[in-house]
Tab-separated table of C-alpha atoms in Angstrom:
chain	number	residue	atom	x	y	z
A	1	MET	CA	0.128	0.095	0.116
A	2	GLU	CA	2.762	2.488	0.888
A	3	LYS	CA	4.039	1.982	-2.862
A	4	GLU	CA	0.839	3.074	-4.000
A	5	LYS	CA	0.442	6.078	-1.734
A	6	TYR	CA	0.090	9.490	-3.716
A	7	SER	CA	-0.224	7.506	-6.789
A	8	GLU	CA	-3.609	8.938	-7.863
A	9	GLU	CA	-2.617	12.426	-6.760
A	10	LEU	CA	0.538	12.175	-9.157
A	11	ASN	CA	-1.557	10.799	-12.020
A	12	VAL	CA	-3.923	13.759	-11.812
A	13	ALA	CA	-1.312	16.352	-11.314
A	14	VAL	CA	0.705	15.067	-14.276
A	15	ARG	CA	-2.549	15.118	-16.505
A	16	VAL	CA	-3.496	18.647	-15.373
A	17	VAL	CA	0.069	19.976	-15.927
A	18	HIS	CA	-0.031	18.708	-19.608
A	19	MET	CA	-3.516	20.454	-19.990
A	20	ALA	CA	-1.906	23.616	-18.367
A	21	CYS	CA	1.127	23.398	-20.848
A	22	SER	CA	-1.178	23.226	-23.921
A	23	LEU	CA	-2.925	26.285	-22.725
A	24	CYS	CA	0.315	28.162	-22.144
A	25	GLN	CA	1.519	27.226	-25.583
A	26	LYS	CA	-1.521	28.803	-27.263
A	27	VAL	CA	-1.382	31.967	-25.310
A	28	GLN	CA	2.242	32.414	-25.839
A	29	LYS	CA	1.884	32.131	-29.485
A	30	GLY	CA	-0.654	34.816	-29.393
A	31	LEU	CA	1.634	37.076	-27.388
A	32	LEU	CA	4.551	36.591	-29.641
A	33	GLY	CA	2.830	38.297	-32.308
A	34	LYS	CA	2.523	41.493	-30.362
A	35	ALA	CA	4.807	44.086	-29.236
A	36	PHE	CA	6.422	43.541	-25.629
A	37	GLY	CA	4.480	45.822	-23.318
A	38	ASP	CA	1.779	46.595	-25.947
A	39	ASP	CA	-0.889	44.198	-24.903
A	40	ASP	CA	-3.555	44.184	-22.286
A	41	GLU	CA	-3.031	40.377	-21.572
A	42	VAL	CA	0.171	41.377	-19.592
A	43	LYS	CA	-0.028	43.239	-16.173
A	44	SER	CA	2.409	44.506	-13.694
A	45	LYS	CA	1.834	43.606	-10.049
A	46	ASP	CA	2.660	45.578	-7.121
A	47	ASP	CA	6.240	44.049	-6.851
A	48	ASP	CA	6.771	44.955	-10.555
A	49	SER	CA	6.610	41.336	-11.594
A	50	LEU	CA	4.403	40.302	-14.581
A	51	VAL	CA	1.122	38.482	-14.639
A	52	THR	CA	-0.659	37.332	-17.938
A	53	ILE	CA	-3.785	35.749	-18.777
A	54	ALA	CA	-1.977	32.375	-18.735
A	55	ASP	CA	-1.256	32.837	-15.117
A	56	TRP	CA	-4.781	33.288	-14.021
A	57	SER	CA	-6.010	30.782	-16.768
A	58	VAL	CA	-3.641	28.025	-15.495
A	59	GLN	CA	-4.602	28.645	-11.956
A	60	ALA	CA	-8.262	28.558	-12.570
A	61	THR	CA	-7.919	25.439	-14.601
A	62	VAL	CA	-5.796	23.355	-11.945
A	63	SER	CA	-7.883	24.655	-9.138
A	64	TRP	CA	-11.168	23.357	-10.825
A	65	ILE	CA	-9.846	19.913	-11.752
A	66	LEU	CA	-8.188	19.349	-8.375
A	67	SER	CA	-11.396	20.524	-6.319
A	68	ASN	CA	-13.700	18.560	-8.723
A	69	THR	CA	-11.568	15.323	-8.761
A	70	PHE	CA	-10.638	15.220	-4.830
A	71	GLY	CA	-13.504	17.261	-3.662
A	72	SER	CA	-12.969	21.133	-2.856
A	73	GLU	CA	-13.566	20.423	0.975
A	74	TYR	CA	-10.376	18.185	1.074
A	75	VAL	CA	-8.286	20.419	-1.404
A	76	SER	CA	-6.233	23.076	0.017
A	77	ILE	CA	-4.093	24.976	-2.621
A	78	VAL	CA	-1.322	27.544	-2.171
A	79	ALA	CA	-0.712	29.460	-5.357
A	80	GLU	CA	0.782	32.756	-6.641
A	81	GLU	CA	-2.132	34.780	-8.043
A	82	ASP	CA	-5.106	36.482	-6.681
A	83	VAL	CA	-8.181	38.054	-8.220
A	84	GLN	CA	-7.826	41.671	-7.306
A	85	THR	CA	-6.872	43.041	-10.893
A	86	LEU	CA	-9.233	40.678	-12.569
A	87	SER	CA	-12.076	41.850	-10.161
A	88	LYS	CA	-11.956	45.556	-11.196
A	89	PRO	CA	-14.607	46.876	-13.436
A	90	GLU	CA	-12.047	48.229	-15.868
A	91	SER	CA	-10.824	44.614	-16.176
A	92	ALA	CA	-13.884	43.353	-17.631
A	93	GLY	CA	-12.204	42.564	-21.029
A	94	LEU	CA	-9.233	40.800	-19.335
A	95	LEU	CA	-11.613	38.770	-17.244
A	96	SER	CA	-13.549	37.782	-20.329
A	97	LYS	CA	-10.418	36.733	-22.145
A	98	VAL	CA	-9.464	34.456	-18.993
A	99	VAL	CA	-13.070	32.945	-18.889
A	100	SER	CA	-12.931	31.972	-22.616
A	101	THR	CA	-9.131	30.567	-22.329
A	102	VAL	CA	-10.367	28.626	-19.219
A	103	ASN	CA	-13.316	27.006	-20.739
A	104	GLU	CA	-11.343	26.107	-24.134
A	105	CYS	CA	-8.710	24.279	-21.977
A	106	LEU	CA	-11.320	22.521	-19.695
A	107	ALA	CA	-13.361	21.487	-22.665
A	108	GLN	CA	-10.271	19.317	-23.656
A	109	ALA	CA	-10.085	17.561	-20.150
A	110	SER	CA	-11.253	14.174	-21.510
A	111	ARG	CA	-8.242	14.159	-23.917
A	112	TYR	CA	-6.224	14.017	-20.791
A	113	GLY	CA	-8.316	11.429	-19.044
A	114	LEU	CA	-9.964	14.020	-16.673
A	115	LYS	CA	-13.564	15.098	-16.421
A	116	GLY	CA	-14.314	18.597	-17.330
A	117	PRO	CA	-17.492	20.707	-16.284
A	118	ASP	CA	-20.779	19.814	-17.683
A	119	LYS	CA	-21.488	23.151	-18.778
A	120	THR	CA	-19.515	26.371	-19.592
A	121	LEU	CA	-18.031	28.285	-16.651
A	122	GLY	CA	-19.050	31.798	-16.153
A	123	PRO	CA	-17.073	34.688	-14.787
A	124	SER	CA	-17.855	34.221	-11.080
A	125	GLU	CA	-17.047	30.445	-11.281
A	126	ILE	CA	-13.615	31.300	-12.744
A	127	LEU	CA	-12.971	33.949	-10.229
A	128	GLU	CA	-13.914	31.480	-7.397
A	129	ALA	CA	-11.696	28.785	-8.691
A	130	ILE	CA	-8.628	31.279	-8.613
A	131	SER	CA	-9.431	32.772	-5.326
A	132	ARG	CA	-10.005	29.089	-3.874
A	133	CYS	CA	-6.089	29.085	-4.023
A	134	ASN	CA	-5.893	31.106	-0.868
A	135	SER	CA	-4.133	28.433	1.440
A	136	LYS	CA	-0.953	29.593	3.484
A	137	GLY	CA	0.391	26.123	3.785
A	138	GLY	CA	1.991	25.477	7.160
A	139	PRO	CA	3.399	22.277	8.986
A	140	LEU	CA	0.239	20.069	9.037
A	141	GLY	CA	-2.182	18.716	6.476
A	142	ARG	CA	-1.889	18.394	2.852
A	143	HIS	CA	-1.265	21.463	0.555
A	144	TRP	CA	-0.967	21.782	-3.193
A	145	VAL	CA	1.371	24.208	-4.190
A	146	LEU	CA	1.088	25.799	-7.605
A	147	ASP	CA	3.004	28.416	-9.669
A	148	PRO	CA	0.849	28.661	-12.865
A	149	VAL	CA	3.589	30.322	-14.845
A	150	ASP	CA	7.059	30.378	-13.235
A	151	GLY	CA	9.338	32.733	-15.200
A	152	THR	CA	6.604	35.109	-16.663
A	153	LEU	CA	9.170	37.553	-18.006
A	154	GLY	CA	10.561	34.464	-20.020
A	155	PHE	CA	7.140	33.559	-20.981
A	156	VAL	CA	6.264	36.926	-22.505
A	157	ARG	CA	9.638	37.084	-24.272
A	158	GLY	CA	9.420	33.775	-25.900
A	159	GLY	CA	11.961	31.977	-23.691
A	160	GLN	CA	11.723	29.339	-20.806
A	161	TYR	CA	8.969	29.042	-18.423
A	162	ALA	CA	7.391	26.370	-16.315
A	163	VAL	CA	4.030	25.211	-14.937
A	164	ALA	CA	4.901	23.958	-11.345
A	165	LEU	CA	2.663	21.878	-9.196
A	166	ALA	CA	3.453	19.899	-5.933
A	167	LEU	CA	1.842	18.181	-3.248
A	168	ILE	CA	3.014	18.825	0.332
A	169	ASP	CA	1.970	16.443	3.183
A	170	ASN	CA	2.797	17.565	6.676
A	171	ALA	CA	5.585	19.682	5.393
A	172	GLU	CA	7.313	17.082	3.170
A	173	VAL	CA	7.058	17.396	-0.586
A	174	VAL	CA	5.561	14.108	-1.758
A	175	VAL	CA	4.618	14.795	-5.317
A	176	GLY	CA	6.460	17.153	-7.955
A	177	VAL	CA	5.533	17.973	-11.384
A	178	LEU	CA	7.020	20.293	-13.917
A	179	GLY	CA	5.634	21.422	-17.170
A	180	CYS	CA	8.363	22.809	-19.407
A	181	PRO	CA	6.711	23.694	-22.729
A	182	ASN	CA	9.770	25.221	-24.448
A	183	TYR	CA	12.310	22.548	-22.910
A	184	HIS	CA	12.555	19.103	-24.851
A	185	MET	CA	13.486	15.859	-23.537
A	186	LYS	CA	17.146	15.025	-23.616
A	187	ARG	CA	17.508	12.872	-26.878
A	188	ASP	CA	21.372	11.907	-26.272
A	189	ARG	CA	22.212	11.584	-22.724
A	190	HIS	CA	25.997	11.996	-23.564
A	191	ASN	CA	25.752	14.840	-25.683
A	192	LYS	CA	26.465	17.968	-23.463
A	193	GLN	CA	26.067	20.227	-26.535
A	194	GLN	CA	22.270	19.840	-26.147
A	195	GLN	CA	22.446	22.115	-23.308
A	196	ASN	CA	22.249	25.044	-25.524
A	197	HIS	CA	18.486	24.400	-25.870
A	198	ILE	CA	17.848	25.923	-22.432
A	199	SER	CA	19.250	29.118	-23.014
A	200	SER	CA	17.364	31.926	-21.705
A	201	GLU	CA	18.482	34.203	-24.685
A	202	VAL	CA	16.483	32.449	-27.290
A	203	PRO	CA	15.032	34.465	-30.133
A	204	VAL	CA	11.318	34.559	-30.605
A	205	PRO	CA	10.432	30.869	-31.458
A	206	SER	CA	9.030	29.544	-34.521
A	207	PRO	CA	5.927	27.438	-34.335
A	208	ASP	CA	8.131	24.475	-34.876
A	209	MET	CA	10.478	25.496	-31.809
A	210	LEU	CA	7.193	25.990	-29.648
A	211	GLU	CA	6.249	22.206	-30.541
A	212	GLU	CA	8.989	21.000	-28.291
A	213	GLY	CA	8.340	20.542	-24.488
A	214	CYS	CA	8.202	18.006	-21.769
A	215	VAL	CA	6.618	17.352	-18.393
A	216	MET	CA	8.655	16.133	-15.593
A	217	TYR	CA	7.407	14.505	-12.466
A	218	SER	CA	8.396	12.357	-9.470
A	219	LYS	CA	6.820	10.934	-6.274
A	220	LYS	CA	8.867	11.126	-2.848
A	221	GLY	CA	10.765	7.810	-2.004
A	222	THR	CA	10.666	6.172	-5.291
A	223	GLY	CA	14.278	7.141	-6.329
A	224	GLU	CA	12.773	7.753	-9.773
A	225	ALA	CA	11.963	10.967	-11.856
A	226	TRP	CA	10.378	10.761	-15.348
A	227	VAL	CA	9.911	12.911	-18.314
A	228	GLN	CA	7.171	12.699	-21.112
A	229	PRO	CA	6.887	14.899	-24.160
A	230	THR	CA	3.767	17.423	-24.240
A	231	VAL	CA	0.757	16.497	-26.065
A	232	TYR	CA	0.376	18.394	-29.448
A	233	GLY	CA	-2.444	18.805	-32.100
A	234	ASP	CA	-5.256	16.432	-31.672
A	235	GLY	CA	-3.304	13.880	-29.863
A	236	LYS	CA	-4.489	12.267	-26.854
A	237	TYR	CA	-2.630	11.936	-23.552
A	238	GLU	CA	-1.913	8.109	-22.635
A	239	TRP	CA	-0.414	7.320	-19.177
A	240	PRO	CA	2.356	6.600	-18.985
A	241	ASN	CA	3.206	6.235	-22.720
A	242	PHE	CA	6.340	7.726	-24.086
A	243	ALA	CA	7.693	8.546	-20.638
A	244	LYS	CA	11.428	7.765	-19.716
A	245	GLN	CA	13.368	7.920	-16.574
A	246	VAL	CA	15.883	10.730	-16.095
A	247	ARG	CA	18.972	10.689	-14.022
A	248	VAL	CA	21.362	13.377	-12.886
A	249	SER	CA	24.642	13.839	-14.720
A	250	PRO	CA	27.515	11.643	-13.505
A	251	ILE	CA	29.918	14.783	-13.860
A	252	ASP	CA	31.798	15.474	-10.547
A	253	ASP	CA	34.704	17.473	-11.830
A	254	PRO	CA	34.018	21.243	-11.550
A	255	ALA	CA	36.026	22.000	-14.493
A	256	LEU	CA	33.525	20.086	-16.602
A	257	ALA	CA	30.289	21.008	-14.725
A	258	THR	CA	27.755	23.463	-15.874
A	259	PHE	CA	25.697	25.581	-13.455
A	260	CYS	CA	22.573	27.517	-13.891
A	261	GLU	CA	21.527	30.727	-12.244
A	262	PRO	CA	18.427	33.056	-12.556
A	263	VAL	CA	18.324	35.618	-15.294
A	264	GLU	CA	16.846	38.430	-13.237
A	265	ARG	CA	19.505	40.571	-11.077
A	266	ALA	CA	16.988	41.845	-8.999
A	267	ASN	CA	16.628	38.969	-6.534
A	268	SER	CA	19.765	37.076	-7.233
A	269	ASN	CA	23.450	38.046	-6.675
A	270	HIS	CA	25.303	37.050	-10.035
A	271	SER	CA	28.653	38.504	-8.743
A	272	PHE	CA	28.884	36.392	-5.571
A	273	ALA	CA	27.843	33.216	-7.597
A	274	ALA	CA	30.498	33.958	-10.133
A	275	GLY	CA	33.007	34.417	-7.292
A	276	LEU	CA	31.999	30.969	-5.893
A	277	ALA	CA	32.094	29.360	-9.210
A	278	SER	CA	35.611	30.410	-9.845
A	279	SER	CA	36.699	29.290	-6.318
A	280	VAL	CA	35.646	25.903	-6.911
A	281	GLY	CA	37.108	25.622	-10.431
A	282	LEU	CA	33.839	26.011	-12.566
A	283	ARG	CA	35.008	26.878	-15.891
A	284	ASN	CA	31.902	26.845	-18.061
A	285	LYS	CA	29.904	29.981	-18.533
A	286	PRO	CA	26.852	29.978	-16.543
A	287	LEU	CA	23.528	29.237	-18.028
A	288	ARG	CA	20.993	31.941	-17.081
A	289	VAL	CA	17.668	30.626	-17.205
A	290	TYR	CA	14.223	31.679	-16.585
A	291	SER	CA	12.094	29.537	-14.252
A	292	MET	CA	12.230	26.151	-12.681
A	293	VAL	CA	13.550	24.740	-16.036
A	294	LYS	CA	16.884	24.908	-14.005
A	295	TYR	CA	15.715	21.965	-11.854
A	296	ALA	CA	14.647	20.117	-14.747
A	297	ALA	CA	17.936	20.694	-16.486
A	298	ILE	CA	19.859	19.067	-13.428
A	299	ALA	CA	17.350	16.218	-13.197
A	300	GLN	CA	17.871	15.057	-16.700
A	301	GLY	CA	21.715	15.761	-16.869
A	302	ASP	CA	21.908	18.777	-18.741
A	303	ALA	CA	23.636	20.696	-15.884
A	304	GLU	CA	25.150	19.881	-12.731
A	305	ILE	CA	24.498	22.976	-10.510
A	306	PHE	CA	21.902	25.468	-9.599
A	307	MET	CA	22.792	28.333	-7.292
A	308	LYS	CA	20.829	31.201	-6.012
A	309	PHE	CA	21.821	33.720	-3.556
A	310	ALA	CA	19.115	36.260	-3.048
A	311	ARG	CA	19.920	39.896	-2.301
A	312	ALA	CA	19.010	41.186	1.339
A	313	GLY	CA	15.281	41.378	1.887
A	314	TYR	CA	14.259	38.854	-0.722
A	315	LYS	CA	12.250	35.852	0.649
A	316	GLU	CA	12.078	32.663	-1.310
A	317	LYS	CA	8.520	31.283	-1.935
A	318	ILE	CA	7.755	27.780	-1.765
A	319	TRP	CA	5.907	27.650	-5.194
A	320	ASP	CA	9.216	28.676	-6.771
A	321	HIS	CA	11.169	25.396	-5.583
A	322	ALA	CA	8.878	22.678	-4.182
A	323	ALA	CA	8.184	20.558	-7.461
A	324	GLY	CA	11.864	21.063	-8.705
A	325	VAL	CA	13.365	20.216	-5.462
A	326	LEU	CA	11.697	16.780	-5.226
A	327	ILE	CA	12.357	15.812	-8.819
A	328	VAL	CA	16.145	16.643	-8.517
A	329	GLN	CA	16.282	14.665	-5.441
A	330	GLU	CA	14.489	11.515	-6.700
A	331	ALA	CA	16.665	11.740	-9.820
A	332	GLY	CA	19.556	11.345	-7.610
A	333	GLY	CA	20.701	15.113	-6.915
A	334	VAL	CA	20.948	16.954	-3.804
A	335	VAL	CA	19.236	20.365	-2.833
A	336	THR	CA	19.998	22.151	0.434
A	337	ASP	CA	20.318	25.799	1.596
A	338	ALA	CA	23.896	27.101	1.348
A	339	GLY	CA	24.417	26.042	4.817
A	340	GLY	CA	23.668	22.295	3.828
A	341	ARG	CA	20.430	21.944	5.389
A	342	SER	CA	17.202	20.538	3.804
A	343	LEU	CA	14.728	23.373	2.642
A	344	ASP	CA	11.832	23.803	5.118
A	345	PHE	CA	8.327	23.944	3.610
A	346	SER	CA	6.843	23.873	6.813
A	347	LYS	CA	6.611	27.816	7.505
A	348	GLY	CA	3.946	28.836	5.057
A	349	ILE	CA	4.381	30.461	1.854
A	350	TYR	CA	7.891	31.387	2.290
A	351	LEU	CA	11.234	29.110	2.823
A	352	GLU	CA	11.846	30.912	6.363
A	353	SER	CA	15.115	30.321	7.993
A	354	LEU	CA	16.838	29.850	4.639
A	355	ASP	CA	20.626	29.992	5.247
A	356	ARG	CA	22.144	32.328	2.600
A	357	GLY	CA	20.894	30.731	-0.534
A	358	ILE	CA	19.830	27.632	-2.313
A	359	VAL	CA	22.361	24.972	-3.775
A	360	ALA	CA	21.217	22.210	-5.912
A	361	CYS	CA	23.785	19.664	-7.352
A	362	SER	CA	23.921	16.486	-9.298
A	363	GLY	CA	25.896	14.853	-6.706
A	364	THR	CA	27.368	14.902	-3.114
A	365	LYS	CA	30.887	15.617	-4.314
A	366	LEU	CA	30.178	18.787	-6.229
A	367	HIS	CA	27.597	19.661	-3.434
A	368	GLU	CA	30.154	19.499	-0.636
A	369	LYS	CA	32.751	21.543	-2.652
A	370	LEU	CA	30.101	24.303	-3.164
A	371	ILE	CA	28.744	24.490	0.518
A	372	GLY	CA	32.500	24.551	1.735
A	373	ALA	CA	33.145	27.497	-0.810
A	374	VAL	CA	30.360	29.293	0.457
A	375	TYR	CA	31.572	29.243	3.998
A	376	ALA	CA	35.041	30.405	2.832
A	377	SER	CA	33.662	33.265	0.455
A	378	TRP	CA	30.901	34.460	2.677
A	379	GLU	CA	32.746	36.880	4.934
A	380	SER	CA	33.966	38.880	2.022
A	381	SER	CA	30.781	39.105	0.182
A	382	SER	CA	28.494	42.035	0.250
A	383	LEU	CA	25.481	39.853	0.868
């Protein structure tokens, strides 16, 4: 029985993330034909980050499917977006687009082996589905954790982004699913040149390029992580056809290792990471990548290290890490804070008590070198 624990939750999570990826691909294709910043489908939030109709639409879709599959009274969801902007009278047109996008997506639920609504959902039902994601998490009980579009800036620029869904049970991440619509499954596990496909500096993708994507997933304690191609056209999702197991890279020589870091400088100290990389002998140029695609890259062996050292005052949110952390760990990797401690998902929506930063590695040898270098370099840093 223990082996089957969380299997149904994983099954549904993978299917709904596939649905969400399809939704995002359609929205992104529409956005790419418009000038950046010249579209009412992209809004700025109070913290100057971006939100799009894809963010709200994915949140509504995932919330509706989870609540109607498992029962809304049994589903607690921690998610990034709220309905403040959508609820304003001047946002009627934006809300109409979200409603249309969600209904179009839910109408395809049967293709993914899920049950959609019996009738079209109205604006109030869509807003309710979004606002239902109001859990604050915490140390007890089950909480789904959703980042509907992680890396929204990458999304609107035609680069990498991810749909991230995880299940936390009594503060432990037990299910993790990452949908990466612009990141393909690794075809040759020994061809390091393929790491170029995760560059954040991608030109606006052609339609062909957009039709490369994957969904990566894992369940705690299995020692396995899997990847599937996303579903395209009129194809039907079949579980678990086309899935293959992923494993972290065997490289443990820093001189050969590739490390990822965030693109944005606002909440990440690139100069400290660069000094750290130099001190441990990392020679390859860092891959600056939007979103949790960085975790996916480590899980399937395209990179060996992900380092993030936030600037003073910035607090990491659980939805930016939960799914990716589990997938890397079950694929054979190591993820801790910069003090070598496991990440604590018991404190609500933030990773409280985080020691300086986050370090994810493909193996213990690289991880130990990096943690040691952090201690050696920290006193001289400006963080």
